[in-house]
Amino acid sequence: MASAWLANCNAAFLRLQGNLLRFLGATNNVFSRGLIPVTSVEGFEHGHLGSSAHPDDGNTLQNIIGSSMLWAVPKNRVTLEKRMTRRMSLTGHYDVAIPKRNIVACLECGHWHEAHSLCANCYKKVKEETQAMRDAMPEDLRYNAPRTETVYLYEDDEDERPLYNDKYIVEMKKKRPSWFCKNLLTKSNTK
């Protein structure tokens, strides 16, 4: 049984060395001149090789490639179930397939959003209002901000102008939105 296994190993090494020689550009008539690859008969007593088949010669395939070629070979084939389980793991595609259970309606506009997060529709309105406030500020003050506090006065806030004498006032040419309260530390109740 051991001799059959060695014969199979020798045949495999012979094929491997022949493929390597063909890859490196050796001609096909190397073996026709009576040269036998040393790795295919290593360990056997062969008549015409004699003592030249010593493993320290440097011309064997094992000395050229080394034993590292056989390290990373899987012992068994990975089954389809294990491969697909790895590819469709919980961190990848499975999270997308789980339905969300924390969807709530916004109390201001009625659009749906995740709980404990901002409503996208309300945030879009805030972004548009912030851009309008930036556009209302004079061009020379965009990068050179005043040293005092900045106050934005809308058309319906004109009666409060005397309260902001010591502050920098930017006038908005429209009415204050109902969701944008005057004191930003409290929630707006006005409609």
PDB file of N, CA and C in Angstrom, residues 45-114:
ATOM      1  N   GLU A  45      15.595   3.571  -5.521  1.00  0.00           N
ATOM      2  CA  GLU A  45      16.897   3.220  -6.090  1.00  0.00           C
ATOM      3  C   GLU A  45      16.709   3.086  -7.590  1.00  0.00           C
ATOM      4  N   HIS A  46      17.342   3.938  -8.354  1.00  0.00           N
ATOM      5  CA  HIS A  46      17.189   3.922  -9.796  1.00  0.00           C
ATOM      6  C   HIS A  46      18.557   3.678 -10.400  1.00  0.00           C
ATOM      7  N   GLY A  47      18.618   2.836 -11.402  1.00  0.00           N
ATOM      8  CA  GLY A  47      19.889   2.389 -11.936  1.00  0.00           C
ATOM      9  C   GLY A  47      20.746   3.491 -12.523  1.00  0.00           C
ATOM     10  N   HIS A  48      20.221   4.286 -13.453  1.00  0.00           N
ATOM     11  CA  HIS A  48      21.084   5.225 -14.149  1.00  0.00           C
ATOM     12  C   HIS A  48      21.210   6.563 -13.435  1.00  0.00           C
ATOM     13  N   LEU A  49      20.494   6.790 -12.309  1.00  0.00           N
ATOM     14  CA  LEU A  49      20.690   8.044 -11.573  1.00  0.00           C
ATOM     15  C   LEU A  49      21.847   7.912 -10.593  1.00  0.00           C
ATOM     16  N   GLY A  50      21.953   6.790  -9.958  1.00  0.00           N
ATOM     17  CA  GLY A  50      23.060   6.553  -9.040  1.00  0.00           C
ATOM     18  C   GLY A  50      23.016   7.498  -7.857  1.00  0.00           C
ATOM     19  N   SER A  51      24.157   8.075  -7.534  1.00  0.00           N
ATOM     20  CA  SER A  51      24.255   8.948  -6.372  1.00  0.00           C
ATOM     21  C   SER A  51      23.971  10.402  -6.710  1.00  0.00           C
ATOM     22  N   SER A  52      23.613  10.700  -7.955  1.00  0.00           N
ATOM     23  CA  SER A  52      23.364  12.096  -8.327  1.00  0.00           C
ATOM     24  C   SER A  52      22.008  12.582  -7.844  1.00  0.00           C
ATOM     25  N   ALA A  53      21.157  11.690  -7.331  1.00  0.00           N
ATOM     26  CA  ALA A  53      19.831  12.080  -6.873  1.00  0.00           C
ATOM     27  C   ALA A  53      19.846  12.465  -5.402  1.00  0.00           C
ATOM     28  N   HIS A  54      20.874  13.125  -4.995  1.00  0.00           N
ATOM     29  CA  HIS A  54      20.987  13.564  -3.607  1.00  0.00           C
ATOM     30  C   HIS A  54      20.125  14.806  -3.397  1.00  0.00           C
ATOM     31  N   PRO A  55      19.362  14.908  -2.286  1.00  0.00           N
ATOM     32  CA  PRO A  55      18.458  16.047  -2.118  1.00  0.00           C
ATOM     33  C   PRO A  55      19.163  17.378  -1.936  1.00  0.00           C
ATOM     34  N   ASP A  56      20.466  17.384  -1.681  1.00  0.00           N
ATOM     35  CA  ASP A  56      21.166  18.655  -1.468  1.00  0.00           C
ATOM     36  C   ASP A  56      21.780  19.201  -2.740  1.00  0.00           C
ATOM     37  N   ASP A  57      21.480  18.598  -3.892  1.00  0.00           N
ATOM     38  CA  ASP A  57      22.071  19.042  -5.148  1.00  0.00           C
ATOM     39  C   ASP A  57      21.603  20.430  -5.560  1.00  0.00           C
ATOM     40  N   GLY A  58      20.424  20.826  -5.170  1.00  0.00           N
ATOM     41  CA  GLY A  58      19.910  22.130  -5.563  1.00  0.00           C
ATOM     42  C   GLY A  58      19.110  22.101  -6.835  1.00  0.00           C
ATOM     43  N   ASN A  59      19.039  20.952  -7.521  1.00  0.00           N
ATOM     44  CA  ASN A  59      18.301  20.880  -8.765  1.00  0.00           C
ATOM     45  C   ASN A  59      16.975  20.170  -8.619  1.00  0.00           C
ATOM     46  N   THR A  60      16.559  19.838  -7.420  1.00  0.00           N
ATOM     47  CA  THR A  60      15.288  19.168  -7.242  1.00  0.00           C
ATOM     48  C   THR A  60      14.181  20.195  -7.144  1.00  0.00           C
ATOM     49  N   LEU A  61      12.995  19.763  -7.488  1.00  0.00           N
ATOM     50  CA  LEU A  61      11.843  20.660  -7.419  1.00  0.00           C
ATOM     51  C   LEU A  61      11.542  21.063  -5.985  1.00  0.00           C
ATOM     52  N   GLN A  62      11.810  20.151  -5.077  1.00  0.00           N
ATOM     53  CA  GLN A  62      11.544  20.458  -3.671  1.00  0.00           C
ATOM     54  C   GLN A  62      12.490  21.537  -3.177  1.00  0.00           C
ATOM     55  N   ASN A  63      13.717  21.566  -3.655  1.00  0.00           N
ATOM     56  CA  ASN A  63      14.649  22.620  -3.280  1.00  0.00           C
ATOM     57  C   ASN A  63      14.303  23.932  -3.960  1.00  0.00           C
ATOM     58  N   ILE A  64      13.724  23.870  -5.165  1.00  0.00           N
ATOM     59  CA  ILE A  64      13.366  25.094  -5.887  1.00  0.00           C
ATOM     60  C   ILE A  64      12.141  25.756  -5.266  1.00  0.00           C
ATOM     61  N   ILE A  65      11.094  24.977  -5.057  1.00  0.00           N
ATOM     62  CA  ILE A  65       9.837  25.531  -4.554  1.00  0.00           C
ATOM     63  C   ILE A  65       9.790  25.524  -3.039  1.00  0.00           C
ATOM     64  N   GLY A  66      10.287  24.478  -2.418  1.00  0.00           N
ATOM     65  CA  GLY A  66      10.220  24.349  -0.972  1.00  0.00           C
ATOM     66  C   GLY A  66       8.944  23.634  -0.568  1.00  0.00           C
ATOM     67  N   SER A  67       8.827  23.384   0.729  1.00  0.00           N
ATOM     68  CA  SER A  67       7.660  22.652   1.209  1.00  0.00           C
ATOM     69  C   SER A  67       6.479  23.569   1.484  1.00  0.00           C
ATOM     70  N   SER A  68       6.635  24.880   1.309  1.00  0.00           N
ATOM     71  CA  SER A  68       5.541  25.815   1.606  1.00  0.00           C
ATOM     72  C   SER A  68       4.408  25.714   0.597  1.00  0.00           C
ATOM     73  N   MET A  69       4.633  25.018  -0.503  1.00  0.00           N
ATOM     74  CA  MET A  69       3.610  24.912  -1.531  1.00  0.00           C
ATOM     75  C   MET A  69       2.411  24.090  -1.058  1.00  0.00           C
ATOM     76  N   LEU A  70       2.625  23.197  -0.134  1.00  0.00           N
ATOM     77  CA  LEU A  70       1.560  22.308   0.284  1.00  0.00           C
ATOM     78  C   LEU A  70       0.913  22.731   1.600  1.00  0.00           C
ATOM     79  N   TRP A  71       1.251  23.880   2.133  1.00  0.00           N
ATOM     80  CA  TRP A  71       0.730  24.286   3.436  1.00  0.00           C
ATOM     81  C   TRP A  71      -0.722  24.702   3.383  1.00  0.00           C
ATOM     82  N   ALA A  72      -1.081  25.548   2.433  1.00  0.00           N
ATOM     83  CA  ALA A  72      -2.398  26.190   2.438  1.00  0.00           C
ATOM     84  C   ALA A  72      -3.425  25.446   1.604  1.00  0.00           C
ATOM     85  N   VAL A  73      -3.339  24.151   1.551  1.00  0.00           N
ATOM     86  CA  VAL A  73      -4.281  23.364   0.777  1.00  0.00           C
ATOM     87  C   VAL A  73      -5.400  22.897   1.700  1.00  0.00           C
ATOM     88  N   PRO A  74      -6.664  23.158   1.381  1.00  0.00           N
ATOM     89  CA  PRO A  74      -7.738  22.677   2.252  1.00  0.00           C
ATOM     90  C   PRO A  74      -7.813  21.164   2.237  1.00  0.00           C
ATOM     91  N   LYS A  75      -8.133  20.608   3.394  1.00  0.00           N
ATOM     92  CA  LYS A  75      -8.193  19.153   3.511  1.00  0.00           C
ATOM     93  C   LYS A  75      -9.462  18.607   2.866  1.00  0.00           C
ATOM     94  N   ASN A  76     -10.590  19.297   3.085  1.00  0.00           N
ATOM     95  CA  ASN A  76     -11.864  18.856   2.521  1.00  0.00           C
ATOM     96  C   ASN A  76     -12.530  20.023   1.798  1.00  0.00           C
ATOM     97  N   ARG A  77     -13.425  19.694   0.912  1.00  0.00           N
ATOM     98  CA  ARG A  77     -14.180  20.705   0.185  1.00  0.00           C
ATOM     99  C   ARG A  77     -15.201  21.349   1.113  1.00  0.00           C
ATOM    100  N   VAL A  78     -15.343  22.670   1.013  1.00  0.00           N
ATOM    101  CA  VAL A  78     -16.327  23.385   1.824  1.00  0.00           C
ATOM    102  C   VAL A  78     -17.695  23.211   1.167  1.00  0.00           C
ATOM    103  N   THR A  79     -18.672  22.811   1.954  1.00  0.00           N
ATOM    104  CA  THR A  79     -19.994  22.550   1.404  1.00  0.00           C
ATOM    105  C   THR A  79     -20.681  23.833   0.994  1.00  0.00           C
ATOM    106  N   LEU A  80     -21.669  23.685   0.142  1.00  0.00           N
ATOM    107  CA  LEU A  80     -22.411  24.844  -0.343  1.00  0.00           C
ATOM    108  C   LEU A  80     -23.124  25.557   0.798  1.00  0.00           C
ATOM    109  N   GLU A  81     -23.648  24.807   1.729  1.00  0.00           N
ATOM    110  CA  GLU A  81     -24.350  25.415   2.859  1.00  0.00           C
ATOM    111  C   GLU A  81     -23.413  26.284   3.695  1.00  0.00           C
ATOM    112  N   LYS A  82     -22.205  25.801   3.950  1.00  0.00           N
ATOM    113  CA  LYS A  82     -21.256  26.588   4.747  1.00  0.00           C
ATOM    114  C   LYS A  82     -20.788  27.818   3.984  1.00  0.00           C
ATOM    115  N   ARG A  83     -20.584  27.683   2.682  1.00  0.00           N
ATOM    116  CA  ARG A  83     -20.167  28.851   1.889  1.00  0.00           C
ATOM    117  C   ARG A  83     -21.228  29.926   1.885  1.00  0.00           C
ATOM    118  N   MET A  84     -22.483  29.539   1.647  1.00  0.00           N
ATOM    119  CA  MET A  84     -23.560  30.526   1.583  1.00  0.00           C
ATOM    120  C   MET A  84     -23.846  31.127   2.956  1.00  0.00           C
ATOM    121  N   THR A  85     -23.670  30.339   4.028  1.00  0.00           N
ATOM    122  CA  THR A  85     -23.837  30.880   5.368  1.00  0.00           C
ATOM    123  C   THR A  85     -22.789  31.947   5.638  1.00  0.00           C
ATOM    124  N   ARG A  86     -21.564  31.700   5.189  1.00  0.00           N
ATOM    125  CA  ARG A  86     -20.510  32.689   5.388  1.00  0.00           C
ATOM    126  C   ARG A  86     -20.779  33.949   4.573  1.00  0.00           C
ATOM    127  N   ARG A  87     -21.223  33.778   3.330  1.00  0.00           N
ATOM    128  CA  ARG A  87     -21.448  34.948   2.474  1.00  0.00           C
ATOM    129  C   ARG A  87     -22.648  35.776   2.918  1.00  0.00           C
ATOM    130  N   MET A  88     -23.697  35.112   3.347  1.00  0.00           N
ATOM    131  CA  MET A  88     -24.905  35.813   3.779  1.00  0.00           C
ATOM    132  C   MET A  88     -24.940  35.902   5.304  1.00  0.00           C
ATOM    133  N   SER A  89     -23.841  36.282   5.890  1.00  0.00           N
ATOM    134  CA  SER A  89     -23.747  36.287   7.345  1.00  0.00           C
ATOM    135  C   SER A  89     -24.614  37.393   7.934  1.00  0.00           C
ATOM    136  N   LEU A  90     -24.771  37.361   9.247  1.00  0.00           N
ATOM    137  CA  LEU A  90     -25.637  38.323   9.928  1.00  0.00           C
ATOM    138  C   LEU A  90     -25.163  39.750   9.763  1.00  0.00           C
ATOM    139  N   THR A  91     -23.859  39.959   9.630  1.00  0.00           N
ATOM    140  CA  THR A  91     -23.353  41.321   9.510  1.00  0.00           C
ATOM    141  C   THR A  91     -23.549  41.889   8.117  1.00  0.00           C
ATOM    142  N   GLY A  92     -23.845  41.055   7.148  1.00  0.00           N
ATOM    143  CA  GLY A  92     -23.942  41.530   5.779  1.00  0.00           C
ATOM    144  C   GLY A  92     -25.346  41.800   5.311  1.00  0.00           C
ATOM    145  N   HIS A  93     -25.960  40.805   4.685  1.00  0.00           N
ATOM    146  CA  HIS A  93     -27.229  40.999   4.004  1.00  0.00           C
ATOM    147  C   HIS A  93     -28.451  40.797   4.896  1.00  0.00           C
ATOM    148  N   TYR A  94     -28.279  40.118   6.003  1.00  0.00           N
ATOM    149  CA  TYR A  94     -29.439  39.760   6.811  1.00  0.00           C
ATOM    150  C   TYR A  94     -30.053  40.977   7.506  1.00  0.00           C
ATOM    151  N   ASP A  95     -29.212  41.963   7.875  1.00  0.00           N
ATOM    152  CA  ASP A  95     -29.727  43.148   8.565  1.00  0.00           C
ATOM    153  C   ASP A  95     -30.717  43.916   7.711  1.00  0.00           C
ATOM    154  N   VAL A  96     -30.513  43.923   6.408  1.00  0.00           N
ATOM    155  CA  VAL A  96     -31.397  44.673   5.519  1.00  0.00           C
ATOM    156  C   VAL A  96     -32.766  44.003   5.442  1.00  0.00           C
ATOM    157  N   ALA A  97     -32.806  42.695   5.606  1.00  0.00           N
ATOM    158  CA  ALA A  97     -34.059  41.967   5.441  1.00  0.00           C
ATOM    159  C   ALA A  97     -34.957  42.017   6.676  1.00  0.00           C
ATOM    160  N   ILE A  98     -34.432  42.467   7.825  1.00  0.00           N
ATOM    161  CA  ILE A  98     -35.234  42.524   9.045  1.00  0.00           C
ATOM    162  C   ILE A  98     -36.111  43.774   8.994  1.00  0.00           C
ATOM    163  N   PRO A  99     -37.431  43.649   9.141  1.00  0.00           N
ATOM    164  CA  PRO A  99     -38.280  44.843   9.117  1.00  0.00           C
ATOM    165  C   PRO A  99     -38.072  45.688  10.374  1.00  0.00           C
ATOM    166  N   LYS A 100     -38.121  46.988  10.202  1.00  0.00           N
ATOM    167  CA  LYS A 100     -37.949  47.905  11.332  1.00  0.00           C
ATOM    168  C   LYS A 100     -39.251  48.014  12.099  1.00  0.00           C
ATOM    169  N   ARG A 101     -39.156  48.033  13.410  1.00  0.00           N
ATOM    170  CA  ARG A 101     -40.334  48.116  14.271  1.00  0.00           C
ATOM    171  C   ARG A 101     -40.394  49.432  15.038  1.00  0.00           C
ATOM    172  N   ASN A 102     -39.448  50.349  14.763  1.00  0.00           N
ATOM    173  CA  ASN A 102     -39.410  51.605  15.496  1.00  0.00           C
ATOM    174  C   ASN A 102     -39.749  52.801  14.595  1.00  0.00           C
ATOM    175  N   ILE A 103     -40.666  52.616  13.658  1.00  0.00           N
ATOM    176  CA  ILE A 103     -41.088  53.684  12.765  1.00  0.00           C
ATOM    177  C   ILE A 103     -42.285  54.406  13.395  1.00  0.00           C
ATOM    178  N   VAL A 104     -42.172  55.732  13.504  1.00  0.00           N
ATOM    179  CA  VAL A 104     -43.249  56.538  14.088  1.00  0.00           C
ATOM    180  C   VAL A 104     -43.560  57.700  13.146  1.00  0.00           C
ATOM    181  N   ALA A 105     -44.742  58.301  13.328  1.00  0.00           N
ATOM    182  CA  ALA A 105     -45.127  59.462  12.536  1.00  0.00           C
ATOM    183  C   ALA A 105     -44.642  60.721  13.232  1.00  0.00           C
ATOM    184  N   CYS A 106     -44.203  61.687  12.440  1.00  0.00           N
ATOM    185  CA  CYS A 106     -43.744  62.968  12.991  1.00  0.00           C
ATOM    186  C   CYS A 106     -44.948  63.732  13.543  1.00  0.00           C
ATOM    187  N   LEU A 107     -44.790  64.336  14.705  1.00  0.00           N
ATOM    188  CA  LEU A 107     -45.881  65.084  15.328  1.00  0.00           C
ATOM    189  C   LEU A 107     -46.116  66.431  14.654  1.00  0.00           C
ATOM    190  N   GLU A 108     -45.123  66.953  13.937  1.00  0.00           N
ATOM    191  CA  GLU A 108     -45.251  68.259  13.288  1.00  0.00           C
ATOM    192  C   GLU A 108     -45.826  68.150  11.874  1.00  0.00           C
ATOM    193  N   CYS A 109     -45.261  67.252  11.074  1.00  0.00           N
ATOM    194  CA  CYS A 109     -45.649  67.212   9.653  1.00  0.00           C
ATOM    195  C   CYS A 109     -46.353  65.917   9.257  1.00  0.00           C
ATOM    196  N   GLY A 110     -46.261  64.873  10.048  1.00  0.00           N
ATOM    197  CA  GLY A 110     -46.944  63.619   9.741  1.00  0.00           C
ATOM    198  C   GLY A 110     -46.147  62.635   8.915  1.00  0.00           C
ATOM    199  N   HIS A 111     -44.927  62.977   8.514  1.00  0.00           N
ATOM    200  CA  HIS A 111     -44.093  62.045   7.756  1.00  0.00           C
ATOM    201  C   HIS A 111     -43.529  60.978   8.697  1.00  0.00           C
ATOM    202  N   TRP A 112     -43.238  59.796   8.119  1.00  0.00           N
ATOM    203  CA  TRP A 112     -42.723  58.690   8.916  1.00  0.00           C
ATOM    204  C   TRP A 112     -41.214  58.797   9.057  1.00  0.00           C
ATOM    205  N   HIS A 113     -40.709  58.435  10.253  1.00  0.00           N
ATOM    206  CA  HIS A 113     -39.270  58.416  10.504  1.00  0.00           C
ATOM    207  C   HIS A 113     -38.992  57.453  11.642  1.00  0.00           C
ATOM    208  N   GLU A 114     -37.717  57.121  11.845  1.00  0.00           N
ATOM    209  CA  GLU A 114     -37.342  56.239  12.944  1.00  0.00           C
ATOM    210  C   GLU A 114     -37.477  56.981  14.263  1.00  0.00           C
TER     211      GLU A 114
END
